[in-house]
XYZ file of C-alpha atoms in Angstrom:
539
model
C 29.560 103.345 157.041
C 28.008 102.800 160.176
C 25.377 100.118 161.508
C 22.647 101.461 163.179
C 20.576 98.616 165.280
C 17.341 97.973 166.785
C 15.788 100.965 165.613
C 11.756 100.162 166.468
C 8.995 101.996 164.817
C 5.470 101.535 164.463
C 3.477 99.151 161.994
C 2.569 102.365 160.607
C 5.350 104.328 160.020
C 6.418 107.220 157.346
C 9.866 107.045 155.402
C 10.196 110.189 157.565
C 9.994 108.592 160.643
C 12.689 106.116 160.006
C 14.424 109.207 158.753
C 13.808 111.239 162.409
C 14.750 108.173 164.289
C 18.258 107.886 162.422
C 18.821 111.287 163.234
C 18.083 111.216 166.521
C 19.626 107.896 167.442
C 23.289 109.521 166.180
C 21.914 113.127 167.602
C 22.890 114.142 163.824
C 21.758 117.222 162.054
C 20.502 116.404 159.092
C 22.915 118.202 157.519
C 25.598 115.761 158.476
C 23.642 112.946 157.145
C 24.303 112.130 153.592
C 22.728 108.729 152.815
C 21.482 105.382 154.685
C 19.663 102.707 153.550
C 17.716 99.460 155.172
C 19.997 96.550 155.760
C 17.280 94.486 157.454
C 13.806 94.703 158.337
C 11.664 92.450 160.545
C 8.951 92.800 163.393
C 8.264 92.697 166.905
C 5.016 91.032 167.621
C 5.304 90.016 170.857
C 2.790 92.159 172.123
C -0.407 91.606 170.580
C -1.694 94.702 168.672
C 1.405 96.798 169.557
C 3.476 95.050 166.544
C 6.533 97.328 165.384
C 8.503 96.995 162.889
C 12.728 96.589 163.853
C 15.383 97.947 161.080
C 19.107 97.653 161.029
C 19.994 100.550 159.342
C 23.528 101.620 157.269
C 24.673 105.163 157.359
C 26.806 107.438 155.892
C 28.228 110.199 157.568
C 31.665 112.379 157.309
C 31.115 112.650 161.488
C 31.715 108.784 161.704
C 34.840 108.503 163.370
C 33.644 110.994 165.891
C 30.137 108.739 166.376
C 32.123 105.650 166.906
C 33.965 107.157 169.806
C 30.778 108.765 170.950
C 28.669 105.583 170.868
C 32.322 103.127 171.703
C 30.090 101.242 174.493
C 26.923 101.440 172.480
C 26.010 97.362 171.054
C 23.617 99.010 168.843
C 26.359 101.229 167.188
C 28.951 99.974 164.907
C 31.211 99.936 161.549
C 29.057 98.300 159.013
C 30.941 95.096 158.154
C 32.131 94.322 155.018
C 29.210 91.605 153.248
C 30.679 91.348 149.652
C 32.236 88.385 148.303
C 35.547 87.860 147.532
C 37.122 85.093 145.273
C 39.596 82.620 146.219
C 41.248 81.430 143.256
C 40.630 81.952 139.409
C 40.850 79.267 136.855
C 44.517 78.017 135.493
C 44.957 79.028 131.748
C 45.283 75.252 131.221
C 43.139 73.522 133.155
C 43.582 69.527 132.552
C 39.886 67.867 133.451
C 36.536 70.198 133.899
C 35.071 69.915 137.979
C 31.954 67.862 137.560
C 28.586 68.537 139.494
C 26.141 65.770 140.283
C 22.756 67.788 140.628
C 21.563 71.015 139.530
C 19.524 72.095 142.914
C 20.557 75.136 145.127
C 23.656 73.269 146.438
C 24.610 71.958 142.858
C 23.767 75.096 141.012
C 25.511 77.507 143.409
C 28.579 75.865 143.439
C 28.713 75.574 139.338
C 27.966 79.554 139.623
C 30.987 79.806 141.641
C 33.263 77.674 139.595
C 32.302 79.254 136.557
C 32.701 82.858 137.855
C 35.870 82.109 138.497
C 36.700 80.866 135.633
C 36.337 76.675 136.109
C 34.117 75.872 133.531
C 32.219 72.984 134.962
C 30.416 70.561 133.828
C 26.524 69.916 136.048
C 24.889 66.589 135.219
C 21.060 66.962 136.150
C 18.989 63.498 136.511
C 15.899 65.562 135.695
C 14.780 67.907 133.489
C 15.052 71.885 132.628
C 12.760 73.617 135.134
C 10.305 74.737 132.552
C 9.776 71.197 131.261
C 10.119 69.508 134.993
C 7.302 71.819 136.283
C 5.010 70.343 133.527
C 5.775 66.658 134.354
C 5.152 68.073 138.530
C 1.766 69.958 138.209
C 0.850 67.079 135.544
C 1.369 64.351 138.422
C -0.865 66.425 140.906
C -3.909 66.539 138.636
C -3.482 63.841 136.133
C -1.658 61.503 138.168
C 1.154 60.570 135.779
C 3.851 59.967 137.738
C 7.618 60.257 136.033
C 10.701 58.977 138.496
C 13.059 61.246 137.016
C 10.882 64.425 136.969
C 9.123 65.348 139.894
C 9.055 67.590 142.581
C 12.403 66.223 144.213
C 14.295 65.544 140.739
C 14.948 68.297 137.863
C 16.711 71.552 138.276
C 16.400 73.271 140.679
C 15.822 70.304 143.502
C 13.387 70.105 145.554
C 12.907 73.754 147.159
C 11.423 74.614 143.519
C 8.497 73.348 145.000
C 8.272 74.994 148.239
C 7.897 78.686 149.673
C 11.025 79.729 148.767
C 12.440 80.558 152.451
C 15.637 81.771 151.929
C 16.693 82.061 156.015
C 18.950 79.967 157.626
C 20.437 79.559 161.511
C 23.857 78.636 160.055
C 26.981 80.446 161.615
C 27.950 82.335 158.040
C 30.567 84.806 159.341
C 31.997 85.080 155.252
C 28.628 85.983 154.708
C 27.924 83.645 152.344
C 24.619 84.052 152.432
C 24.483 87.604 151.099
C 26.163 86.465 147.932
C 23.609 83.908 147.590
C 20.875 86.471 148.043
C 22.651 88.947 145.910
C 22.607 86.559 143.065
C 19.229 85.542 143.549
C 18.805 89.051 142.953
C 20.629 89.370 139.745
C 18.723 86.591 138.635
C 15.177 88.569 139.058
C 14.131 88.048 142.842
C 12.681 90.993 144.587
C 15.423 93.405 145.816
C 13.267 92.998 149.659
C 14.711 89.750 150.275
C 18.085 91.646 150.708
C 16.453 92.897 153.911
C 13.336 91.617 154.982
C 13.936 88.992 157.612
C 12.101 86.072 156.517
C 12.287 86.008 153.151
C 10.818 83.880 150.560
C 10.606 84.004 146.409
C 7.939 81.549 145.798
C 7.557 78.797 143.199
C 6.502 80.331 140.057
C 9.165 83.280 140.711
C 11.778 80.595 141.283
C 11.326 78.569 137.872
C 12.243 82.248 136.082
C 14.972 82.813 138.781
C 16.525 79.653 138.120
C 16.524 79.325 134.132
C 18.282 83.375 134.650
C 21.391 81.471 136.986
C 21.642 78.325 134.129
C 21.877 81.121 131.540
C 24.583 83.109 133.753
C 26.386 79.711 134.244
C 26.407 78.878 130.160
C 27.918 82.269 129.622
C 30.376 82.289 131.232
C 31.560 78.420 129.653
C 29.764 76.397 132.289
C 27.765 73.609 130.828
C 24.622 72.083 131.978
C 23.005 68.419 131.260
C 19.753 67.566 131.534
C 18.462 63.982 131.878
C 21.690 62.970 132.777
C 21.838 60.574 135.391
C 25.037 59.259 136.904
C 25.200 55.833 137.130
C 28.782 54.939 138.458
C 31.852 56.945 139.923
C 35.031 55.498 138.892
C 37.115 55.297 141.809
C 40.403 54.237 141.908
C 43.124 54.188 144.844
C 40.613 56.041 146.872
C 40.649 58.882 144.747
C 37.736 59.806 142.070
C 38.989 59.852 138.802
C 35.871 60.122 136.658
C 32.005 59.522 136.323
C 30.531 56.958 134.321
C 26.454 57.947 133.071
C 23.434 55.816 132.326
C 23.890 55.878 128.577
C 27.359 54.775 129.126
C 29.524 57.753 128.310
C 32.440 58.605 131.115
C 33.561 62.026 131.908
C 37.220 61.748 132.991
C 37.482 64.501 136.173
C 39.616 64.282 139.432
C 36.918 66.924 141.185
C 33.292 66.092 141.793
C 30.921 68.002 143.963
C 28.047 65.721 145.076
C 24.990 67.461 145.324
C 22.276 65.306 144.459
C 19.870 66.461 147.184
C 18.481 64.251 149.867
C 16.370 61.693 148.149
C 18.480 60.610 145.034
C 18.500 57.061 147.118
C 19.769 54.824 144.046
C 23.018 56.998 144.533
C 23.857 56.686 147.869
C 23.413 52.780 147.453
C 25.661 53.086 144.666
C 28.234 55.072 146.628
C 27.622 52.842 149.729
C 28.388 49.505 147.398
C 31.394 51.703 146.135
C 32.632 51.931 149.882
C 32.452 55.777 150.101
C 31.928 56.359 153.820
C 28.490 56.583 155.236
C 26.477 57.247 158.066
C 23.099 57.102 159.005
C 22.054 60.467 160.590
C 18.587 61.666 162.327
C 15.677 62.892 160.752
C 11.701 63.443 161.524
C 9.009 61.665 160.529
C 5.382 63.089 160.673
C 2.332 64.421 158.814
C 1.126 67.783 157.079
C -1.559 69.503 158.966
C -3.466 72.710 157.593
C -5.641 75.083 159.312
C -7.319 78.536 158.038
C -5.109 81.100 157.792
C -7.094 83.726 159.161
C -6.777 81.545 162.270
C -2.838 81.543 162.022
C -3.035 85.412 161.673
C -5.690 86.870 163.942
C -3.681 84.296 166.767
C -0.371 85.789 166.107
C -1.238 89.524 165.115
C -4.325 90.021 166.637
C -6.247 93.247 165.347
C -3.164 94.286 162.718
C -3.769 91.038 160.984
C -4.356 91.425 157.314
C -1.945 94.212 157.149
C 0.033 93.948 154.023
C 3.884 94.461 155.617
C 2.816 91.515 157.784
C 1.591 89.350 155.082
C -0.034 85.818 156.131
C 1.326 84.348 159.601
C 3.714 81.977 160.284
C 4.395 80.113 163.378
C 7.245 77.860 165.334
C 5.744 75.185 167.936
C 7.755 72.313 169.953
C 7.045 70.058 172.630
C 8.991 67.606 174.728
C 7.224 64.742 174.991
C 6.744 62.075 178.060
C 7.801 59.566 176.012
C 11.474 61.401 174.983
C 10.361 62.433 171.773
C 10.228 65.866 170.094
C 7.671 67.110 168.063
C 7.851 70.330 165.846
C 6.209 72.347 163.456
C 8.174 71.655 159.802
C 8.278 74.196 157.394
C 5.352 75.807 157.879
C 4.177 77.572 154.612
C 1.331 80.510 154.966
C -1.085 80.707 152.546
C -0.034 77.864 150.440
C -0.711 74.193 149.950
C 0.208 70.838 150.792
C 1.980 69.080 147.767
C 2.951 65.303 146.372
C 6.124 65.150 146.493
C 7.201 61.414 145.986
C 10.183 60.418 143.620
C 9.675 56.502 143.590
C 6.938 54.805 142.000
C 4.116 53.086 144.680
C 4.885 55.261 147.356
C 3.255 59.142 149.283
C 5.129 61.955 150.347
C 3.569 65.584 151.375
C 5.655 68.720 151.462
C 4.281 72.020 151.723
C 4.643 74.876 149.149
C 3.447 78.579 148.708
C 3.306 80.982 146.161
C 5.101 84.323 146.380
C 1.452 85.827 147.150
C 0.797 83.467 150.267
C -2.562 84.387 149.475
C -3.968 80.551 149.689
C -6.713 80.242 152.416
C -5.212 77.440 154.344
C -1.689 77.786 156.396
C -0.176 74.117 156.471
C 3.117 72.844 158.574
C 4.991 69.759 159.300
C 4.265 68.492 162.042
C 6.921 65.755 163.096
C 8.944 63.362 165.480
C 12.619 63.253 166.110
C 13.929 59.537 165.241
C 17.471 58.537 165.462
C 19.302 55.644 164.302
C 20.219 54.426 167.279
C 16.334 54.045 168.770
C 14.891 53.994 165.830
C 16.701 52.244 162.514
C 19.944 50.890 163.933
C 20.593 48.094 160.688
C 23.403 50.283 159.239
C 23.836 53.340 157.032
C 21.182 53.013 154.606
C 18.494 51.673 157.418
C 16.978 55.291 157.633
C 15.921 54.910 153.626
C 14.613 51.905 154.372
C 12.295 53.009 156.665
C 11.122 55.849 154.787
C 10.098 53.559 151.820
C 8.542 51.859 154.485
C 6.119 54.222 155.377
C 5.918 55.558 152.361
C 4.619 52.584 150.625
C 1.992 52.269 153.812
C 0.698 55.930 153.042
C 0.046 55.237 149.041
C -2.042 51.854 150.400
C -3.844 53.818 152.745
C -4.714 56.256 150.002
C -6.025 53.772 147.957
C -3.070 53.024 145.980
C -3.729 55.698 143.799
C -1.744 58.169 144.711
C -4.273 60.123 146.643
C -2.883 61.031 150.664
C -3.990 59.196 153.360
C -6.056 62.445 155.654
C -7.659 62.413 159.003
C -9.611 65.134 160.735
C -7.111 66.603 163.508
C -10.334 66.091 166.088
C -11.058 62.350 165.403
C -7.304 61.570 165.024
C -6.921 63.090 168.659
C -9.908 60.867 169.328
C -8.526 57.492 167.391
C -11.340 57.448 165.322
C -10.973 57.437 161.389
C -12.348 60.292 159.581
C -15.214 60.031 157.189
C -16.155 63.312 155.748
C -14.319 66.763 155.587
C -15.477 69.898 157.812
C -15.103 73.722 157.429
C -10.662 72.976 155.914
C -10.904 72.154 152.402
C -7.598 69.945 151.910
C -5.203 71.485 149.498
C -3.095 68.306 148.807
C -3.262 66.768 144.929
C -3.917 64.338 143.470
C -6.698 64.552 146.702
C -7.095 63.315 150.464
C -8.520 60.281 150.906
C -10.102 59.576 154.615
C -8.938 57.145 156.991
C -7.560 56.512 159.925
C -3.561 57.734 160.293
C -2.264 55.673 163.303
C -1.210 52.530 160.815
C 1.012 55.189 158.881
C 3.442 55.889 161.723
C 5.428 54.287 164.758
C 3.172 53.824 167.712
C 5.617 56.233 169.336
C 5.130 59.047 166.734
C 1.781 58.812 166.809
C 1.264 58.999 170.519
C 3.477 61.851 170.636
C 1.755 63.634 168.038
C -1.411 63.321 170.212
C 0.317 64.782 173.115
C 2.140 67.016 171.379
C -1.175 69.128 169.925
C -2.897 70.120 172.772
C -0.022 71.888 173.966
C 0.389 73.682 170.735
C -3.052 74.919 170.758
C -2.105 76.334 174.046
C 0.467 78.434 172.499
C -2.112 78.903 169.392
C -5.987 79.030 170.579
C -7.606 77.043 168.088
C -4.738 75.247 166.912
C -6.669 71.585 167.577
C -9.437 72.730 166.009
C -11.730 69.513 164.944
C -12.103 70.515 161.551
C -8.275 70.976 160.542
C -6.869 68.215 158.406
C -3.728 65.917 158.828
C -2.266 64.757 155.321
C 0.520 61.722 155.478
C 3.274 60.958 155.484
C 6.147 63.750 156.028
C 9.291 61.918 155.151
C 11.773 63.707 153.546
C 12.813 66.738 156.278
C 16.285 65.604 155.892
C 18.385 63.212 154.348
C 18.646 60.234 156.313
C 22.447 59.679 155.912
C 25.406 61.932 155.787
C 28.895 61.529 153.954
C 30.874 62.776 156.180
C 34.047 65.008 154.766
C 37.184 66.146 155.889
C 38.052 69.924 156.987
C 39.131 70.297 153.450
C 35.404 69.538 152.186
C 36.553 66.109 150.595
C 35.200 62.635 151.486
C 36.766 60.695 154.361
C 37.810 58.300 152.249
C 37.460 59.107 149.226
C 39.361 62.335 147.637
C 38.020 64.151 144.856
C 34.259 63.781 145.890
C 33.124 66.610 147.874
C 29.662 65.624 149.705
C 27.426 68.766 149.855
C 24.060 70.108 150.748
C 21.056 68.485 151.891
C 21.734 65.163 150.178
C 24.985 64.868 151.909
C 23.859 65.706 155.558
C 25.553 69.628 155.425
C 22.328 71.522 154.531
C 18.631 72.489 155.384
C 16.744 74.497 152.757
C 17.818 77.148 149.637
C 19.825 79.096 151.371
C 22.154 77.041 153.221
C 22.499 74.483 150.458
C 23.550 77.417 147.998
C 25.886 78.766 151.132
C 27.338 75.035 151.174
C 27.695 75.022 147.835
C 29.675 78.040 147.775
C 32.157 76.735 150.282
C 32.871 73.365 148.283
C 33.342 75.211 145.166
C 35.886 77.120 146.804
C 37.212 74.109 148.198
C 37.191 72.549 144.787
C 38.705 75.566 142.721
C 41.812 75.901 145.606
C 42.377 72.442 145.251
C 42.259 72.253 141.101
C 44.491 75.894 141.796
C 47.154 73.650 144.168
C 47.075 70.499 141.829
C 48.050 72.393 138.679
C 51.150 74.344 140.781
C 52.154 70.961 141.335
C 52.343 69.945 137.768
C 54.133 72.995 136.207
């Protein structure tokens, strides 16, 4: 097939029209055109009412050896590359001791798909709960305030980006197009066929809870096995090499492979793989607040008269600044039409992350907005020093909330001002348990906050309206990253430590659903070629 490029249309187009422009693009008859389909959609909205809409296009044609030498010096022109997945091992008949998988988010649950479709049978050890019974313990915390440590919005299956938008884009290099596979099976698994092509896509949480009990069921059948409210307490490690996993009720699971992807605030293990001498570093990460505006705002600034137009959907944006102090600040996932969410996993302590439904239909758009901090400037007392300071502020958020699990807020105007707030304008806060009023300066570093202040200004430069008085900050934003990584070898495996492969976000390889599942991929490929290797050895 061929791959047709930068095809532009308007907001408004007909199937015909994409049709037409196919046609004339390849100066085809129609005759000589037997299929094509859309292998990516997004828009061009740089000019303000004049949005079009941008396809890459696949097409099937006898004439295409005689269009490839027509359009040879033509970018926008090529063989469609090949996207599907291929296997790299398959499972030894005999196959002494099962791969184990800490966590059962999108790193942890794509790579037991993987080892299980080709035949590995693993074994995933979730600390939470089933999805189902997790999102009843999550929504129960937000408006009854019953907190559980080992079911939350960061613990259960599917990890933390259950309880997000969704976003399944990524700016990793994936030239094995790892990616598509993880879309595919999203697919399989009941997502919307669109997110195959649309270029920003997103599922949403109540799709994903379905989507994700559909991949457990695909893993079970094909002699995975999945256990919930099974933390790991202990990885036996002997001679530098993993050679089983010992669990809080005390049983062991004697293994030689385990893929670590416990997501990036499971803090109790790193300290236990830290006092186990696994090698550790502490990596950078961003600290800041949520802030939420209207979303008619968001959209009318970034689409101008074609806002509300349902191929558009609700606005998103993407905002930095350099600040005079050195620091960076940046918009954090930014969720349209969604809601600002608890998202804690330790008792005493406030964490916001943002989530939307599939819909985006919520009336408020809400975004990190955070600082840069390194360990160097910032947390230099060693490898763990990062979670440290995020319990740190943490804890200061849930006493500026009133201790009762209720957010710190401030009014974006009278934080600008250094006031505290006392009463709420035209933005309703979204965040539950509920907001409570205050001043946020005590919540960050002196350095954070005064880049914040510099930072918004400048942003509503680039978004008229953007530091509008009414809009409301929500602390603290933690958890953008983990704030360690364990590093690994070209071969996926600890430094130090072979059999455990560090993966995901957890681990200090990943950044959201899809390139955790695309990292899990890799290590279970990793793991299966090594398993594949071991047992050639032993025959």
């Amino acid at each position: 097939m061929l791959r047709l490029s930068e095809i532009k249309l308007p907001l408004d187009h007909t199937d015909e029209d994409l049709h037409t422009a196919v046609l004339k693009k390849l100066r085809l008859k129609a005759a000589d055109l037997t299929s094509y389909n859309v292998f990516k959609r997004s828009y061009d909205a740089r000019k303000r009412g004049e949005i079009r809409l941008v396809y890459i296009v696949d097409v099937e044609t006898p004439r295409q050896k005689q269009l490839l030498g027509r359009f040879k010096n033509d970018a926008h022109v090529k063989p469609t590359p090949d996207t599907s997945y291929h296997y790299v091992a398959e499972a030894p008949s005999m196959l002494e001791h099962r791969p184990v998988v800490i966590g059962n988010g999108p790193c942890g649950m794509f790579a037991g798909l993987l080892l299980a479709q080709m035949g590995f049978k693993p074994i995933i050890l979730e600390r939470g709960k089933a999805v189902h019974e997790r999102s009843v313990d999550t929504f129960g915390f937000w408006s009854k305030r019953k907190f559980k440590p080992e079911s939350n919005a960061q613990f259960g299956e599917g990890g933390a980006g259950t309880f997000s938008d969704g976003k399944l884009y990524s700016r990793i290099k994936d030239t094995n197009h790892h990616g598509r596979k993880v879309l595919q099976e999203l697919v399989n698994a009941g997502a919307a066929p669109e997110i195959l092509y649309v270029n920003k896509p997103h599922i949403g949480t109540y799709r994903l809870v379905k989507i994700v009990e559909n991949l457990r069921t695909t893993i079970l059948s094909l002699g995975g096995e999945v256990r919930f409210e099974t933390r790991v307490n202990d990885i036996d490690i002997e001679d530098h090499q993993v050679r089983g996993v010992v669990l809080a009720n005390g049983d062991y699971i004697r293994t030689d492979h385990v893929v670590l992807a416990v997501g990036h605030s499971a803090r109790d293990t790193f300290e236990m793989l830290h006092h186990r001498g696994v090698y550790i570093e502490p990596k950078p990460f961003s600290i800041g607040f949520r802030v939420e505006h209207p979303q008619p705002l968001i959209d009318t600034c970034r689409f101008g008269e074609q806002a509300g137009h349902p191929i558009l959907g609700a606005a998103d944006y993407k905002l930095v600044h350099h600040c005079s102090n050195g620091r960076s600040v940046y918009s954090f996932c930014m969720c349209p039409g969604g809601q600002v969410v608890a998202a804690t996993s330790e008792t005493g302590r406030v964490v916001t992350n943002g989530m939307s439904q599939y819909e985006r239909s919520g009336k408020n758009a809400n975004s990190g907005i955070v600082v840069g901090i390194t360990p160097e400037a910032d947390y230099p007392a060693g490898p763990l020093a990062g979670i440290a300071l995020q319990r740190q502020l943490e804890a200061c958020a849930f006493e500026l909330g009133g201790s009762t699990y209720e957010a710190p807020g401030q009014l974006l105007g009278d934080f600008l001002m250094g006031q505290p707030s006392a009463q709420l304008g035209s933005v309703k806060p979204t965040y539950r348990p509920g907001v409570h009023l205050c001043d946020l300066s005590p919540s960050l570093p002196d350095y954070a906050i005064e880049a914040i202040r510099e930072a918004i200004p400048v942003f509503d430069k680039k978004i008229p309206g953007f530091a509008m008085h009414d809009a409301v900050l929500t602390g603290v934003e933690t958890r953008t990253s983990s704030p360690i990584r364990i590093k690994r070898g070209d071969d996926f495996q600890s430094l130090n430590t072979k059999g455990l492969y560090p993966a995901g976000e957890g681990a200090g390889y990943a950044g959201g659903i899809l390139s955790a599942g695309v990292d899990g991929i890799k290590v279970a490929e990793a793991v299966a070629l090594s398993v594949v290797k071991k047992t050639s050895c032993l025959v």
